[in-house]
PDB file of C-alpha atoms in Angstrom:
ATOM      1  CA  MET A   1     -16.062 -17.360 -15.175  1.00 92.00           C
ATOM      2  CA  THR A   2     -13.164 -16.104 -13.053  1.00 96.00           C
ATOM      3  CA  PHE A   3     -12.637 -12.405 -12.375  1.00 98.00           C
ATOM      4  CA  GLN A   4      -9.094 -11.440 -11.452  1.00 98.00           C
ATOM      5  CA  GLU A   5      -7.775  -8.236  -9.899  1.00 98.00           C
ATOM      6  CA  SER A   6      -4.264  -7.123  -9.049  1.00 98.00           C
ATOM      7  CA  ALA A   7      -3.689  -5.859  -5.517  1.00 98.00           C
ATOM      8  CA  SER A   8      -0.741  -3.532  -6.032  1.00 98.00           C
ATOM      9  CA  ALA A   9       1.582  -2.612  -3.193  1.00 98.00           C
ATOM     10  CA  LYS A  10       0.996   0.915  -1.915  1.00 98.00           C
ATOM     11  CA  VAL A  11       4.154   2.875  -1.122  1.00 98.00           C
ATOM     12  CA  ASN A  12       4.204   6.126   0.852  1.00 98.00           C
ATOM     13  CA  LEU A  13       6.834   8.324  -0.799  1.00 98.00           C
ATOM     14  CA  PHE A  14       6.553  10.594   2.219  1.00 98.00           C
ATOM     15  CA  LEU A  15       4.443  10.535   5.372  1.00 98.00           C
ATOM     16  CA  HIS A  16       3.943  13.519   7.652  1.00 98.00           C
ATOM     17  CA  VAL A  17       2.021  13.176  10.913  1.00 98.00           C
ATOM     18  CA  GLY A  18       0.177  15.811  12.945  1.00 95.00           C
ATOM     19  CA  GLU A  19      -0.770  15.972  16.612  1.00 92.00           C
ATOM     20  CA  ARG A  20      -3.172  13.348  17.884  1.00 86.00           C
ATOM     21  CA  ARG A  21      -6.824  14.330  17.495  1.00 85.00           C
ATOM     22  CA  SER A  22      -9.573  14.005  20.088  1.00 80.00           C
ATOM     23  CA  ASP A  23     -10.805  10.824  18.358  1.00 80.00           C
ATOM     24  CA  GLY A  24      -7.418   9.183  18.903  1.00 73.00           C
ATOM     25  CA  PHE A  25      -6.261   9.382  15.296  1.00 80.00           C
ATOM     26  CA  HIS A  26      -3.344  11.374  13.937  1.00 86.00           C
ATOM     27  CA  PRO A  27      -3.939  13.575  10.874  1.00 93.00           C
ATOM     28  CA  LEU A  28      -1.450  12.849   8.131  1.00 96.00           C
ATOM     29  CA  GLN A  29      -0.231  13.898   4.728  1.00 98.00           C
ATOM     30  CA  SER A  30       1.282  11.463   2.285  1.00 98.00           C
ATOM     31  CA  LEU A  31       1.914  10.817  -1.378  1.00 98.00           C
ATOM     32  CA  ALA A  32       0.958   7.215  -2.117  1.00 98.00           C
ATOM     33  CA  VAL A  33       2.010   5.448  -5.300  1.00 98.00           C
ATOM     34  CA  PHE A  34       1.333   1.909  -6.483  1.00 98.00           C
ATOM     35  CA  THR A  35       3.635  -0.706  -7.926  1.00 98.00           C
ATOM     36  CA  GLU A  36       3.571  -3.544 -10.408  1.00 98.00           C
ATOM     37  CA  ALA A  37       4.511  -5.806  -7.488  1.00 98.00           C
ATOM     38  CA  GLY A  38       1.448  -7.041  -5.633  1.00 98.00           C
ATOM     39  CA  ASP A  39      -0.939  -9.782  -4.651  1.00 98.00           C
ATOM     40  CA  VAL A  40      -3.580 -11.312  -6.939  1.00 98.00           C
ATOM     41  CA  LEU A  41      -7.258 -11.818  -6.064  1.00 98.00           C
ATOM     42  CA  ARG A  42      -9.547 -14.125  -8.065  1.00 98.00           C
ATOM     43  CA  ALA A  43     -13.318 -14.491  -7.669  1.00 98.00           C
ATOM     44  CA  GLU A  44     -15.699 -17.160  -8.986  1.00 97.00           C
ATOM     45  CA  ALA A  45     -19.421 -17.662  -8.453  1.00 95.00           C
ATOM     46  CA  ALA A  46     -20.248 -19.969  -5.522  1.00 96.00           C
ATOM     47  CA  PRO A  47     -23.187 -20.615  -3.156  1.00 94.00           C
ATOM     48  CA  VAL A  48     -21.426 -18.981  -0.170  1.00 95.00           C
ATOM     49  CA  LEU A  49     -18.479 -16.708   0.515  1.00 96.00           C
ATOM     50  CA  SER A  50     -15.163 -18.478   1.021  1.00 96.00           C
ATOM     51  CA  LEU A  51     -11.491 -17.560   0.892  1.00 96.00           C
ATOM     52  CA  ALA A  52      -8.483 -19.683  -0.012  1.00 96.00           C
ATOM     53  CA  ILE A  53      -4.972 -18.286   0.330  1.00 96.00           C
ATOM     54  CA  ASP A  54      -1.830 -19.392  -1.480  1.00 97.00           C
ATOM     55  CA  GLY A  55       1.465 -17.817  -2.428  1.00 97.00           C
ATOM     56  CA  PRO A  56       4.807 -17.282  -0.657  1.00 96.00           C
ATOM     57  CA  PHE A  57       3.326 -15.318   2.259  1.00 96.00           C
ATOM     58  CA  ALA A  58       0.095 -17.290   2.677  1.00 95.00           C
ATOM     59  CA  ALA A  59       1.100 -18.757   6.036  1.00 91.00           C
ATOM     60  CA  GLY A  60       1.040 -15.321   7.650  1.00 82.00           C
ATOM     61  CA  LEU A  61      -2.659 -14.928   6.844  1.00 84.00           C
ATOM     62  CA  ARG A  62      -4.105 -18.416   7.245  1.00 70.00           C
ATOM     63  CA  ALA A  63      -4.120 -18.137  11.031  1.00 59.00           C
ATOM     64  CA  GLU A  64      -6.194 -14.931  10.967  1.00 61.00           C
ATOM     65  CA  GLY A  65      -9.795 -15.409  12.001  1.00 59.00           C
ATOM     66  CA  ASP A  66     -10.908 -12.020  10.690  1.00 72.00           C
ATOM     67  CA  ASN A  67      -9.441 -11.572   7.214  1.00 90.00           C
ATOM     68  CA  LEU A  68      -9.955  -8.165   5.621  1.00 96.00           C
ATOM     69  CA  VAL A  69     -10.763  -9.715   2.224  1.00 97.00           C
ATOM     70  CA  LEU A  70     -13.758 -11.576   3.659  1.00 96.00           C
ATOM     71  CA  ARG A  71     -14.841  -8.480   5.582  1.00 97.00           C
ATOM     72  CA  ALA A  72     -14.805  -6.529   2.308  1.00 98.00           C
ATOM     73  CA  ALA A  73     -16.827  -9.236   0.547  1.00 97.00           C
ATOM     74  CA  GLU A  74     -19.371  -9.366   3.365  1.00 96.00           C
ATOM     75  CA  ALA A  75     -19.702  -5.570   3.408  1.00 97.00           C
ATOM     76  CA  LEU A  76     -20.369  -5.390  -0.335  1.00 96.00           C
ATOM     77  CA  GLN A  77     -22.764  -8.333  -0.133  1.00 95.00           C
ATOM     78  CA  SER A  78     -24.705  -6.625   2.679  1.00 94.00           C
ATOM     79  CA  TRP A  79     -24.940  -3.392   0.698  1.00 95.00           C
ATOM     80  CA  ALA A  80     -26.168  -5.213  -2.413  1.00 92.00           C
ATOM     81  CA  LEU A  81     -28.842  -7.094  -0.500  1.00 90.00           C
ATOM     82  CA  ALA A  82     -30.013  -3.962   1.323  1.00 89.00           C
ATOM     83  CA  ALA A  83     -30.098  -1.958  -1.911  1.00 86.00           C
ATOM     84  CA  GLU A  84     -31.717  -4.820  -3.820  1.00 82.00           C
ATOM     85  CA  ALA A  85     -28.963  -4.222  -6.368  1.00 76.00           C
ATOM     86  CA  GLY A  86     -28.635  -7.790  -7.523  1.00 71.00           C
ATOM     87  CA  PRO A  87     -28.528 -11.416  -6.420  1.00 65.00           C
ATOM     88  CA  PRO A  88     -25.009 -11.836  -4.958  1.00 71.00           C
ATOM     89  CA  VAL A  89     -25.319 -15.261  -3.395  1.00 82.00           C
ATOM     90  CA  GLY A  90     -21.665 -15.876  -2.680  1.00 94.00           C
ATOM     91  CA  ALA A  91     -18.216 -16.201  -4.193  1.00 97.00           C
ATOM     92  CA  ALA A  92     -15.151 -18.404  -3.990  1.00 97.00           C
ATOM     93  CA  LEU A  93     -12.217 -16.052  -3.479  1.00 98.00           C
ATOM     94  CA  THR A  94      -8.573 -17.022  -3.930  1.00 98.00           C
ATOM     95  CA  LEU A  95      -5.812 -14.719  -2.754  1.00 98.00           C
ATOM     96  CA  THR A  96      -2.249 -15.253  -3.943  1.00 98.00           C
ATOM     97  CA  LYS A  97      -0.183 -13.524  -1.284  1.00 97.00           C
ATOM     98  CA  ASN A  98       3.044 -12.278  -2.868  1.00 98.00           C
ATOM     99  CA  LEU A  99       3.631  -9.354  -0.488  1.00 97.00           C
ATOM    100  CA  PRO A 100       4.886  -9.623   3.098  1.00 96.00           C
ATOM    101  CA  VAL A 101       2.119  -9.381   5.692  1.00 93.00           C
ATOM    102  CA  ALA A 102       1.742  -6.222   7.830  1.00 90.00           C
ATOM    103  CA  SER A 103       4.737  -4.596   6.172  1.00 95.00           C
ATOM    104  CA  GLY A 104       3.801  -0.941   5.573  1.00 96.00           C
ATOM    105  CA  ILE A 105       2.886  -1.288   1.894  1.00 98.00           C
ATOM    106  CA  GLY A 106      -0.864  -1.649   2.215  1.00 95.00           C
ATOM    107  CA  GLY A 107      -1.056  -5.332   1.334  1.00 94.00           C
ATOM    108  CA  GLY A 108      -4.199  -6.132   3.322  1.00 95.00           C
ATOM    109  CA  SER A 109      -5.906  -2.924   2.239  1.00 97.00           C
ATOM    110  CA  ALA A 110      -5.021  -3.561  -1.404  1.00 98.00           C
ATOM    111  CA  ASP A 111      -6.394  -7.110  -1.105  1.00 98.00           C
ATOM    112  CA  ALA A 112      -9.673  -5.808   0.325  1.00 98.00           C
ATOM    113  CA  ALA A 113      -9.965  -3.200  -2.427  1.00 98.00           C
ATOM    114  CA  ALA A 114      -9.275  -5.861  -5.069  1.00 98.00           C
ATOM    115  CA  ALA A 115     -12.081  -7.961  -3.577  1.00 98.00           C
ATOM    116  CA  LEU A 116     -14.502  -5.039  -3.886  1.00 98.00           C
ATOM    117  CA  ARG A 117     -13.554  -4.499  -7.530  1.00 98.00           C
ATOM    118  CA  ALA A 118     -13.695  -8.208  -8.424  1.00 98.00           C
ATOM    119  CA  LEU A 119     -17.041  -8.821  -6.721  1.00 97.00           C
ATOM    120  CA  LYS A 120     -18.578  -5.740  -8.291  1.00 96.00           C
ATOM    121  CA  ARG A 121     -17.803  -7.351 -11.657  1.00 96.00           C
ATOM    122  CA  LEU A 122     -18.724 -10.907 -10.654  1.00 96.00           C
ATOM    123  CA  TRP A 123     -22.068  -9.853  -9.181  1.00 95.00           C
ATOM    124  CA  ARG A 124     -22.691  -7.266 -11.929  1.00 94.00           C
ATOM    125  CA  LEU A 125     -23.466  -4.583  -9.393  1.00 94.00           C
ATOM    126  CA  GLU A 126     -24.435  -1.082 -10.404  1.00 93.00           C
ATOM    127  CA  VAL A 127     -22.728   0.563  -7.454  1.00 94.00           C
ATOM    128  CA  ALA A 128     -21.597   4.181  -7.626  1.00 94.00           C
ATOM    129  CA  ASP A 129     -17.931   4.933  -7.072  1.00 94.00           C
ATOM    130  CA  ALA A 130     -18.833   7.090  -4.051  1.00 94.00           C
ATOM    131  CA  VAL A 131     -20.691   4.182  -2.461  1.00 95.00           C
ATOM    132  CA  LEU A 132     -17.800   1.802  -3.104  1.00 97.00           C
ATOM    133  CA  MET A 133     -15.414   4.284  -1.502  1.00 96.00           C
ATOM    134  CA  GLU A 134     -17.733   4.617   1.505  1.00 96.00           C
ATOM    135  CA  ILE A 135     -17.730   0.850   1.951  1.00 97.00           C
ATOM    136  CA  ALA A 136     -13.929   0.884   1.612  1.00 97.00           C
ATOM    137  CA  ALA A 137     -13.575   3.603   4.277  1.00 95.00           C
ATOM    138  CA  GLY A 138     -15.529   1.455   6.695  1.00 96.00           C
ATOM    139  CA  LEU A 139     -12.923  -1.281   6.308  1.00 96.00           C
ATOM    140  CA  GLY A 140      -9.825   0.804   7.080  1.00 93.00           C
ATOM    141  CA  SER A 141      -8.101   4.117   6.444  1.00 91.00           C
ATOM    142  CA  ASP A 142      -5.881   2.743   3.667  1.00 95.00           C
ATOM    143  CA  VAL A 143      -8.563   0.864   1.729  1.00 97.00           C
ATOM    144  CA  PRO A 144     -10.113   3.852  -0.155  1.00 97.00           C
ATOM    145  CA  VAL A 145      -6.849   4.867  -1.845  1.00 98.00           C
ATOM    146  CA  CYS A 146      -6.362   1.241  -2.939  1.00 98.00           C
ATOM    147  CA  VAL A 147      -9.738   1.040  -4.715  1.00 98.00           C
ATOM    148  CA  PRO A 148      -8.581   3.048  -7.773  1.00 97.00           C
ATOM    149  CA  SER A 149      -4.901   2.200  -7.051  1.00 97.00           C
ATOM    150  CA  GLN A 150      -3.783   5.489  -8.568  1.00 97.00           C
ATOM    151  CA  ALA A 151      -1.185   7.859  -7.154  1.00 97.00           C
ATOM    152  CA  ALA A 152      -2.841  10.208  -4.686  1.00 97.00           C
ATOM    153  CA  PHE A 153      -2.179  12.633  -1.878  1.00 97.00           C
ATOM    154  CA  MET A 154      -3.710  11.336   1.336  1.00 98.00           C
ATOM    155  CA  GLU A 155      -4.921  13.555   4.173  1.00 97.00           C
ATOM    156  CA  GLY A 156      -7.082  13.254   7.283  1.00 94.00           C
ATOM    157  CA  ARG A 157      -6.839   9.656   8.517  1.00 91.00           C
ATOM    158  CA  GLY A 158      -5.975   8.768   4.921  1.00 91.00           C
ATOM    159  CA  GLU A 159      -9.538   8.907   3.651  1.00 90.00           C
ATOM    160  CA  ILE A 160      -9.270  12.419   2.134  1.00 94.00           C
ATOM    161  CA  LEU A 161      -7.819  11.784  -1.295  1.00 97.00           C
ATOM    162  CA  THR A 162      -6.609  14.107  -4.040  1.00 96.00           C
ATOM    163  CA  ARG A 163      -5.449  12.450  -7.216  1.00 95.00           C
ATOM    164  CA  ALA A 164      -1.795  13.301  -7.656  1.00 94.00           C
ATOM    165  CA  PRO A 165      -0.752  15.390 -10.639  1.00 87.00           C
ATOM    166  CA  SER A 166       1.153  13.555 -13.340  1.00 89.00           C
ATOM    167  CA  LEU A 167       3.986  11.400 -12.063  1.00 92.00           C
ATOM    168  CA  PRO A 168       6.812   9.710 -13.973  1.00 94.00           C
ATOM    169  CA  ARG A 169       7.140   5.923 -13.834  1.00 94.00           C
ATOM    170  CA  LEU A 170       9.616   5.167 -11.072  1.00 97.00           C
ATOM    171  CA  ALA A 171      12.109   2.315 -10.931  1.00 98.00           C
ATOM    172  CA  MET A 172      11.736   1.167  -7.327  1.00 98.00           C
ATOM    173  CA  LEU A 173      13.346  -1.499  -5.178  1.00 98.00           C
ATOM    174  CA  LEU A 174      11.254  -2.819  -2.265  1.00 98.00           C
ATOM    175  CA  VAL A 175      13.027  -4.499   0.653  1.00 98.00           C
ATOM    176  CA  ASN A 176      11.572  -6.059   3.803  1.00 98.00           C
ATOM    177  CA  PRO A 177      13.829  -7.668   6.436  1.00 98.00           C
ATOM    178  CA  GLY A 178      11.078  -9.969   7.702  1.00 97.00           C
ATOM    179  CA  VAL A 179      10.329  -8.305  11.043  1.00 96.00           C
ATOM    180  CA  ALA A 180       7.050  -7.071  12.504  1.00 91.00           C
ATOM    181  CA  VAL A 181       6.567  -3.421  13.461  1.00 95.00           C
ATOM    182  CA  PRO A 182       3.278  -2.862  15.342  1.00 94.00           C
ATOM    183  CA  THR A 183       1.750   0.355  14.000  1.00 93.00           C
ATOM    184  CA  ARG A 184       0.356   1.321  17.404  1.00 93.00           C
ATOM    185  CA  GLU A 185       3.819   1.117  18.962  1.00 96.00           C
ATOM    186  CA  VAL A 186       5.340   3.175  16.160  1.00 97.00           C
ATOM    187  CA  PHE A 187       2.854   5.993  16.678  1.00 95.00           C
ATOM    188  CA  ALA A 188       3.340   5.755  20.451  1.00 94.00           C
ATOM    189  CA  GLY A 189       7.069   6.293  19.922  1.00 96.00           C
ATOM    190  CA  LEU A 190       6.665   9.466  17.840  1.00 95.00           C
ATOM    191  CA  LYS A 191       8.774  12.290  19.260  1.00 93.00           C
ATOM    192  CA  SER A 192       8.942  14.604  16.234  1.00 93.00           C
ATOM    193  CA  ARG A 193       6.104  15.440  13.858  1.00 96.00           C
ATOM    194  CA  SER A 194       6.223  17.374  10.589  1.00 97.00           C
ATOM    195  CA  GLY A 195       2.543  18.276  10.896  1.00 96.00           C
ATOM    196  CA  ALA A 196      -0.177  17.848   8.312  1.00 95.00           C
ATOM    197  CA  ALA A 197      -0.540  21.370   6.914  1.00 95.00           C
ATOM    198  CA  MET A 198       2.060  21.406   4.131  1.00 96.00           C
ATOM    199  CA  PRO A 199       0.771  22.970   0.882  1.00 94.00           C
ATOM    200  CA  LEU A 200       0.455  20.145  -1.616  1.00 93.00           C
ATOM    201  CA  PRO A 201       1.726  20.567  -5.200  1.00 92.00           C
ATOM    202  CA  GLN A 202      -0.902  21.616  -7.716  1.00 88.00           C
ATOM    203  CA  THR A 203       1.128  20.906 -10.842  1.00 89.00           C
ATOM    204  CA  GLY A 204       2.587  17.662 -12.124  1.00 88.00           C
ATOM    205  CA  PHE A 205       6.125  16.394 -11.983  1.00 91.00           C
ATOM    206  CA  ALA A 206       7.670  16.430 -15.439  1.00 87.00           C
ATOM    207  CA  ASP A 207      10.307  13.843 -14.592  1.00 91.00           C
ATOM    208  CA  ALA A 208      11.885  11.944 -11.728  1.00 91.00           C
ATOM    209  CA  ALA A 209      14.252  14.832 -11.017  1.00 93.00           C
ATOM    210  CA  SER A 210      11.405  17.268 -10.307  1.00 95.00           C
ATOM    211  CA  LEU A 211       9.675  14.696  -8.089  1.00 96.00           C
ATOM    212  CA  LEU A 212      12.907  14.109  -6.186  1.00 97.00           C
ATOM    213  CA  ARG A 213      13.347  17.837  -5.599  1.00 96.00           C
ATOM    214  CA  PHE A 214       9.914  17.868  -3.969  1.00 97.00           C
ATOM    215  CA  LEU A 215      10.610  14.731  -1.935  1.00 98.00           C
ATOM    216  CA  GLN A 216      13.864  16.159  -0.565  1.00 97.00           C
ATOM    217  CA  GLY A 217      11.729  18.559   1.481  1.00 97.00           C
ATOM    218  CA  THR A 218       9.702  15.734   2.981  1.00 98.00           C
ATOM    219  CA  CYS A 219      10.299  12.692   5.182  1.00 98.00           C
ATOM    220  CA  ASN A 220       8.566   9.762   6.845  1.00 98.00           C
ATOM    221  CA  ASP A 221       7.896  10.783  10.452  1.00 98.00           C
ATOM    222  CA  LEU A 222       7.377   7.140  11.419  1.00 98.00           C
ATOM    223  CA  GLU A 223      10.841   6.092  10.315  1.00 98.00           C
ATOM    224  CA  ALA A 224      12.643   7.158  13.508  1.00 98.00           C
ATOM    225  CA  PRO A 225      10.353   5.361  15.995  1.00 98.00           C
ATOM    226  CA  ALA A 226      10.200   2.282  13.755  1.00 98.00           C
ATOM    227  CA  LYS A 227      14.008   2.053  13.785  1.00 98.00           C
ATOM    228  CA  VAL A 228      13.979   2.166  17.589  1.00 98.00           C
ATOM    229  CA  ILE A 229      11.561  -0.782  17.682  1.00 98.00           C
ATOM    230  CA  GLN A 230      13.370  -2.707  14.920  1.00 98.00           C
ATOM    231  CA  PRO A 231      16.950  -1.450  14.394  1.00 98.00           C
ATOM    232  CA  VAL A 232      17.289  -3.697  11.333  1.00 98.00           C
ATOM    233  CA  ILE A 233      15.225  -1.086   9.466  1.00 98.00           C
ATOM    234  CA  GLY A 234      18.214   1.249   9.788  1.00 98.00           C
ATOM    235  CA  GLU A 235      20.382  -1.500   8.318  1.00 98.00           C
ATOM    236  CA  VAL A 236      18.027  -1.856   5.353  1.00 98.00           C
ATOM    237  CA  LEU A 237      18.030   1.878   4.714  1.00 98.00           C
ATOM    238  CA  ALA A 238      21.828   2.033   4.912  1.00 98.00           C
ATOM    239  CA  ALA A 239      22.147  -0.918   2.526  1.00 98.00           C
ATOM    240  CA  LEU A 240      19.773   0.699   0.046  1.00 98.00           C
ATOM    241  CA  ALA A 241      21.465   4.092   0.268  1.00 98.00           C
ATOM    242  CA  GLY A 242      24.809   2.419  -0.439  1.00 98.00           C
ATOM    243  CA  LEU A 243      23.735   0.845  -3.726  1.00 98.00           C
ATOM    244  CA  PRO A 244      25.061   2.415  -6.951  1.00 98.00           C
ATOM    245  CA  GLU A 245      22.844   5.074  -8.568  1.00 98.00           C
ATOM    246  CA  VAL A 246      20.267   5.232  -5.742  1.00 98.00           C
ATOM    247  CA  LEU A 247      18.325   8.493  -5.853  1.00 98.00           C
ATOM    248  CA  LEU A 248      16.378   8.170  -2.588  1.00 98.00           C
ATOM    249  CA  ALA A 249      16.015   5.548   0.166  1.00 98.00           C
ATOM    250  CA  ARG A 250      13.162   5.724   2.677  1.00 98.00           C
ATOM    251  CA  MET A 251      10.764   3.610   4.742  1.00 98.00           C
ATOM    252  CA  SER A 252       7.143   3.175   3.616  1.00 98.00           C
ATOM    253  CA  GLY A 253       4.231   3.617   6.005  1.00 97.00           C
ATOM    254  CA  SER A 254       4.924   2.332   9.504  1.00 96.00           C
ATOM    255  CA  GLY A 255       7.432  -0.212   8.164  1.00 96.00           C
ATOM    256  CA  ALA A 256       9.238  -2.438   7.980  1.00 97.00           C
ATOM    257  CA  THR A 257       9.333  -2.307   4.156  1.00 98.00           C
ATOM    258  CA  CYS A 258      11.759   0.263   2.758  1.00 98.00           C
ATOM    259  CA  PHE A 259      12.200   1.436  -0.813  1.00 98.00           C
ATOM    260  CA  ALA A 260      14.844   2.961  -3.031  1.00 98.00           C
ATOM    261  CA  LEU A 261      14.340   4.924  -6.244  1.00 98.00           C
ATOM    262  CA  PHE A 262      16.661   4.458  -9.210  1.00 98.00           C
ATOM    263  CA  PRO A 263      17.093   6.385 -12.473  1.00 96.00           C
ATOM    264  CA  GLU A 264      16.159   3.339 -14.585  1.00 97.00           C
ATOM    265  CA  GLU A 265      14.888  -0.215 -14.279  1.00 98.00           C
ATOM    266  CA  ALA A 266      18.231  -1.768 -15.272  1.00 98.00           C
ATOM    267  CA  SER A 267      20.096  -0.100 -12.392  1.00 98.00           C
ATOM    268  CA  CYS A 268      17.255  -1.120 -10.051  1.00 98.00           C
ATOM    269  CA  ARG A 269      17.627  -4.772 -11.062  1.00 98.00           C
ATOM    270  CA  ARG A 270      21.400  -4.581 -10.621  1.00 98.00           C
ATOM    271  CA  GLY A 271      20.881  -3.147  -7.159  1.00 98.00           C
ATOM    272  CA  ALA A 272      18.476  -5.951  -6.304  1.00 98.00           C
ATOM    273  CA  GLU A 273      21.002  -8.600  -7.352  1.00 98.00           C
ATOM    274  CA  GLN A 274      23.781  -6.959  -5.356  1.00 98.00           C
ATOM    275  CA  LEU A 275      21.574  -6.820  -2.266  1.00 98.00           C
ATOM    276  CA  ARG A 276      20.434 -10.441  -2.669  1.00 98.00           C
ATOM    277  CA  ARG A 277      24.054 -11.572  -2.636  1.00 97.00           C
ATOM    278  CA  ALA A 278      24.638  -9.673   0.604  1.00 97.00           C
ATOM    279  CA  GLN A 279      21.299 -10.315   2.349  1.00 96.00           C
ATOM    280  CA  GLY A 280      19.740 -13.569   1.204  1.00 91.00           C
ATOM    281  CA  GLY A 281      17.158 -13.584   4.006  1.00 96.00           C
ATOM    282  CA  TRP A 282      15.479 -10.301   3.075  1.00 98.00           C
ATOM    283  CA  TRP A 283      12.488  -9.979   0.744  1.00 98.00           C
ATOM    284  CA  ILE A 284      13.827  -8.001  -2.229  1.00 98.00           C
ATOM    285  CA  ALA A 285      11.588  -6.994  -5.125  1.00 98.00           C
ATOM    286  CA  PRO A 286      12.587  -4.710  -8.011  1.00 98.00           C
ATOM    287  CA  THR A 287       9.468  -3.158  -9.519  1.00 98.00           C
ATOM    288  CA  VAL A 288       7.983  -0.052 -11.136  1.00 98.00           C
ATOM    289  CA  ALA A 289       5.834   2.503  -9.318  1.00 98.00           C
ATOM    290  CA  PHE A 290       3.230   4.691 -10.975  1.00 94.00           C
TER     291      PHE A 290
END
């Protein structure tokens, strides 16, 4: 039997950064949402753990010797053996990589979280949600929010999560120009920080207009240093902002993927087609965020 999990792209609608802490990390605040666009992870019973990768962006991962999906599988396997929670011998994992690699939309973290969910089902593990989240936190700051893949406010290093109040479905266009932006260099280039002490909304957003009013008072602090490292990000943002009916254009995470919000899916698809005609080399994906 094959167990399949979606690994949805994670998009930071805003990202505020505080001063560097004594442990070297920067506190942050963000509102993360997830999209219908994403990778796909499949798991089947096998004598040992293995990982095969296919899909349009597979080549960017095949050269990695330390894949986060296998690290997630090994971590869950170790917990199960230590807890005597079941007989997880191994698994044959297949990752279809539809999202650009290292692109600011949590692809690797979402893949790791999908592996945890799929293997929990495959191995029939009775593992508490808190334990699964603890395992996820040990893999990376973005992995815990990807386990439930539900809109959430992120604080601390990203591991302090508060489920977001009700959000409308958002027509969203994702665009990546195909350049690498090292996260460490982006943080090193930070000159202005919004801080991480903004009061977070306690009530839901009735519609896209109310969400946009909130977002107008926010930003992505990493956008400015990322544009210095890769000026093409500024070109992407300008192209998105110039499309008809765009409500908001912004970079996600540490880049280089940017997004634009539209009032409806039809206008989002029209924007995607217009941009494809102008920029055939960019990755352009109209989707829905939730």
